[in-house]
Amino acid sequence: MALLTWLKRNLVVLAGLLTLVYLLLPNVIVTVFSFNQPKGRFNYEWQRFSADAWKDPCGVADLCGSLSLSLQIAFWATLGATVLGTMIAFALVRYRFRARGAISSLLFLPMAMPEVVMAASLLTLFLNMGAQLGFWTILIAHIMFCLSFVVTAVKARVMSMDPRLEQAAQDLYAGPLQTFLRVTLPIAAPGIAAGALLAFA
């Protein structure tokens, strides 16, 4: 009986831990087999321990360059999507305007459709515009994809904010900038951080 009560109380935590183990298990297997010395080309069975694969990580052509480029894209895309997404979320929650419903619907499209569809459509757009494909087009595409996740996270946080806190700050003679920096931004910060982490991931 005590075990059943404990399971009911901790069911969500256990399900979360099992999901995390399931998601991380392939990474653990790849890491373990990176220390294997296979006899042939395929690394399916454990043969013997070897650290040869870790002696020169940049030995594979363009591996470190690709990793560096990926991290740069991730950083700038996260920054761009977080700034734009936060402003869009505040605008959608705080202001009433004619295209508000349409914009909200359009923002959910990148999350609903497969990434390859958005990638193909953006590539078509860039080619039709005659844009030079490279760093900037990749960055724009990643910002466009990440924007929806940031807007969703920040919008949920802004909608749950109590407007009376900002009104109280203004009653205490805080200006608009002080109210935003000292009241609004700290309250919205968890949603902004969640959106930034989703964008980076």
Short mmCIF file of C-alpha atoms in Angstrom, two decimals:
data_model
loop_
_atom_site.label_atom_id
_atom_site.label_comp_id
_atom_site.label_asym_id
_atom_site.label_seq_id
_atom_site.Cartn_x
_atom_site.Cartn_y
_atom_site.Cartn_z
CA MET A 1 0.00 0.00 0.00
CA ALA A 2 2.83 2.42 0.86
CA LEU A 3 4.58 1.53 -2.41
CA LEU A 4 1.41 2.27 -4.39
CA THR A 5 1.01 5.64 -2.66
CA TRP A 6 4.66 6.48 -3.34
CA LEU A 7 4.25 5.52 -7.02
CA LYS A 8 1.15 7.72 -7.38
CA ARG A 9 2.96 10.65 -5.77
CA ASN A 10 6.10 10.29 -7.91
CA LEU A 11 4.63 9.02 -11.18
CA VAL A 12 5.35 12.21 -13.13
CA VAL A 13 8.97 12.34 -11.88
CA LEU A 14 9.52 8.68 -12.77
CA ALA A 15 8.01 9.13 -16.22
CA GLY A 16 10.23 12.18 -16.78
CA LEU A 17 13.36 10.30 -15.69
CA LEU A 18 12.52 7.31 -17.89
CA THR A 19 11.97 9.64 -20.86
CA LEU A 20 15.29 11.35 -20.19
CA VAL A 21 17.10 7.99 -20.00
CA TYR A 22 15.43 6.91 -23.25
CA LEU A 23 16.52 10.11 -25.01
CA LEU A 24 20.08 10.05 -23.70
CA LEU A 25 20.75 6.32 -24.15
CA PRO A 26 21.86 6.63 -27.83
CA ASN A 27 24.37 9.34 -26.83
CA VAL A 28 25.76 7.10 -24.09
CA ILE A 29 26.11 4.17 -26.52
CA VAL A 30 27.90 6.32 -29.13
CA THR A 31 30.24 7.69 -26.44
CA VAL A 32 31.07 4.19 -25.14
CA PHE A 33 31.71 2.84 -28.65
CA SER A 34 33.96 5.79 -29.45
CA PHE A 35 36.49 4.04 -27.18
CA ASN A 36 36.22 0.80 -29.18
CA GLN A 37 38.85 -0.39 -31.68
CA PRO A 38 36.81 -2.24 -34.36
CA LYS A 39 38.46 -4.81 -36.61
CA GLY A 40 36.66 -3.66 -39.76
CA ARG A 41 34.83 -0.55 -40.93
CA PHE A 42 31.75 -1.12 -38.77
CA ASN A 43 31.64 -0.41 -35.04
CA TYR A 44 28.80 -2.71 -33.96
CA GLU A 45 30.56 -5.07 -31.56
CA TRP A 46 32.97 -4.34 -28.75
CA GLN A 47 36.49 -5.50 -29.64
CA ARG A 48 39.02 -3.77 -27.37
CA PHE A 49 39.49 -0.46 -25.58
CA SER A 50 41.25 2.29 -27.50
CA ALA A 51 41.43 6.11 -27.18
CA ASP A 52 42.67 6.58 -30.76
CA ALA A 53 39.44 8.32 -31.84
CA TRP A 54 39.99 10.99 -29.16
CA LYS A 55 43.67 11.72 -29.87
CA ASP A 56 42.96 14.02 -32.81
CA PRO A 57 39.27 15.11 -32.81
CA CYS A 58 39.93 17.56 -35.66
CA GLY A 59 41.66 14.90 -37.76
CA VAL A 60 38.50 14.32 -39.81
CA ALA A 61 38.38 16.91 -42.59
CA ASP A 62 36.29 20.01 -41.74
CA LEU A 63 34.88 18.46 -38.53
CA CYS A 64 36.01 21.25 -36.19
CA GLY A 65 35.17 23.92 -38.77
CA SER A 66 31.64 22.55 -39.09
CA LEU A 67 31.27 22.41 -35.30
CA SER A 68 32.46 26.01 -34.98
CA LEU A 69 30.04 27.18 -37.67
CA SER A 70 27.16 25.30 -36.03
CA LEU A 71 27.87 26.91 -32.65
CA GLN A 72 28.07 30.38 -34.23
CA ILE A 73 24.75 29.85 -36.02
CA ALA A 74 23.20 28.53 -32.79
CA PHE A 75 24.41 31.52 -30.76
CA TRP A 76 23.31 34.23 -33.21
CA ALA A 77 20.04 32.47 -34.07
CA THR A 78 19.23 32.16 -30.37
CA LEU A 79 20.02 35.82 -29.79
CA GLY A 80 18.02 37.01 -32.81
CA ALA A 81 15.03 34.75 -32.17
CA THR A 82 14.96 35.64 -28.46
CA VAL A 83 14.97 39.40 -29.07
CA LEU A 84 12.41 39.28 -31.90
CA GLY A 85 10.27 36.62 -30.20
CA THR A 86 10.11 38.54 -26.93
CA MET A 87 9.01 41.72 -28.69
CA ILE A 88 6.40 39.82 -30.73
CA ALA A 89 5.07 38.04 -27.62
CA PHE A 90 4.68 41.33 -25.75
CA ALA A 91 2.96 42.91 -28.76
CA LEU A 92 0.52 39.98 -29.14
CA VAL A 93 -0.43 39.98 -25.45
CA ARG A 94 -0.45 43.70 -24.65
CA TYR A 95 -1.87 45.29 -27.81
CA ARG A 96 -4.97 44.82 -29.92
CA PHE A 97 -4.50 45.24 -33.67
CA ARG A 98 -6.22 44.03 -36.83
CA ALA A 99 -3.86 41.19 -37.90
CA ARG A 100 -3.27 39.85 -34.37
CA GLY A 101 -5.14 36.56 -34.89
CA ALA A 102 -3.52 35.91 -38.26
CA ILE A 103 -0.04 36.54 -36.87
CA SER A 104 -0.69 34.21 -33.93
CA SER A 105 -1.80 31.49 -36.33
CA LEU A 106 1.15 32.00 -38.67
CA LEU A 107 3.61 31.79 -35.77
CA PHE A 108 2.49 28.24 -35.00
CA LEU A 109 3.08 26.98 -38.56
CA PRO A 110 6.85 26.30 -38.15
CA MET A 111 6.09 24.12 -35.10
CA ALA A 112 3.30 22.24 -36.88
CA MET A 113 4.97 21.53 -40.22
CA PRO A 114 8.07 19.39 -40.74
CA GLU A 115 11.35 21.33 -40.76
CA VAL A 116 12.20 20.14 -44.26
CA VAL A 117 9.08 21.87 -45.66
CA MET A 118 10.10 25.20 -44.17
CA ALA A 119 13.70 24.69 -45.31
CA ALA A 120 12.62 23.96 -48.88
CA SER A 121 10.28 26.96 -48.99
CA LEU A 122 12.95 29.32 -47.61
CA LEU A 123 15.50 27.94 -50.09
CA THR A 124 13.05 28.61 -52.91
CA LEU A 125 12.51 32.14 -51.61
CA PHE A 126 16.26 32.81 -51.38
CA LEU A 127 16.86 31.46 -54.89
CA ASN A 128 14.02 33.52 -56.35
CA MET A 129 15.42 36.63 -54.66
CA GLY A 130 18.89 35.86 -56.04
CA ALA A 131 20.37 35.81 -52.53
CA GLN A 132 23.88 34.44 -52.07
CA LEU A 133 23.54 31.21 -50.11
CA GLY A 134 25.83 30.99 -47.10
CA PHE A 135 26.11 32.05 -43.46
CA TRP A 136 23.44 34.77 -43.57
CA THR A 137 20.78 32.70 -45.30
CA ILE A 138 21.37 29.84 -42.86
CA LEU A 139 21.12 32.29 -39.95
CA ILE A 140 17.87 33.82 -41.26
CA ALA A 141 16.37 30.35 -41.74
CA HIS A 142 17.28 29.30 -38.19
CA ILE A 143 15.89 32.51 -36.70
CA MET A 144 12.64 31.99 -38.61
CA PHE A 145 12.38 28.42 -37.33
CA CYS A 146 13.23 29.28 -33.69
CA LEU A 147 10.96 32.33 -33.52
CA SER A 148 7.79 30.31 -32.91
CA PHE A 149 9.24 28.50 -29.91
CA VAL A 150 10.40 31.73 -28.28
CA VAL A 151 7.09 33.50 -28.89
CA THR A 152 5.13 30.58 -27.41
CA ALA A 153 7.26 30.42 -24.25
CA VAL A 154 7.37 34.17 -23.64
CA LYS A 155 3.71 34.69 -24.52
CA ALA A 156 2.63 32.14 -21.92
CA ARG A 157 4.69 33.91 -19.27
CA VAL A 158 3.50 37.41 -20.20
CA MET A 159 -0.16 36.30 -20.18
CA SER A 160 0.23 35.06 -16.59
CA MET A 161 1.73 38.36 -15.38
CA ASP A 162 -0.34 40.49 -13.00
CA PRO A 163 -0.66 43.98 -14.55
CA ARG A 164 -1.24 45.45 -11.09
CA LEU A 165 2.46 45.02 -10.30
CA GLU A 166 3.40 47.37 -13.14
CA GLN A 167 0.63 49.77 -12.13
CA ALA A 168 1.99 49.77 -8.57
CA ALA A 169 5.48 50.60 -9.86
CA GLN A 170 4.04 53.49 -11.87
CA ASP A 171 2.11 54.69 -8.80
CA LEU A 172 5.47 54.81 -7.01
CA TYR A 173 6.72 57.23 -9.70
CA ALA A 174 8.70 54.69 -11.74
CA GLY A 175 9.05 55.70 -15.37
CA PRO A 176 8.20 53.36 -18.25
CA LEU A 177 11.82 52.24 -18.63
CA GLN A 178 12.30 51.67 -14.89
CA THR A 179 9.03 49.74 -14.72
CA PHE A 180 10.08 47.54 -17.62
CA LEU A 181 13.62 46.89 -16.31
CA ARG A 182 12.75 46.39 -12.64
CA VAL A 183 9.29 44.79 -12.75
CA THR A 184 8.28 43.49 -16.18
CA LEU A 185 11.59 42.01 -17.33
CA PRO A 186 12.38 40.08 -14.10
CA ILE A 187 8.89 38.56 -14.12
CA ALA A 188 9.12 37.64 -17.82
CA ALA A 189 12.73 36.40 -17.51
CA PRO A 190 11.89 32.69 -16.91
CA GLY A 191 9.79 32.61 -20.10
CA ILE A 192 12.50 34.43 -22.06
CA ALA A 193 15.15 32.02 -20.74
CA ALA A 194 12.96 29.01 -21.63
CA GLY A 195 12.44 30.36 -25.13
CA ALA A 196 16.19 30.99 -25.56
CA LEU A 197 17.02 27.44 -24.41
CA LEU A 198 14.46 25.99 -26.81
CA ALA A 199 15.88 28.08 -29.64
CA PHE A 200 19.47 27.02 -28.87
CA ALA A 201 18.50 23.37 -28.61
#
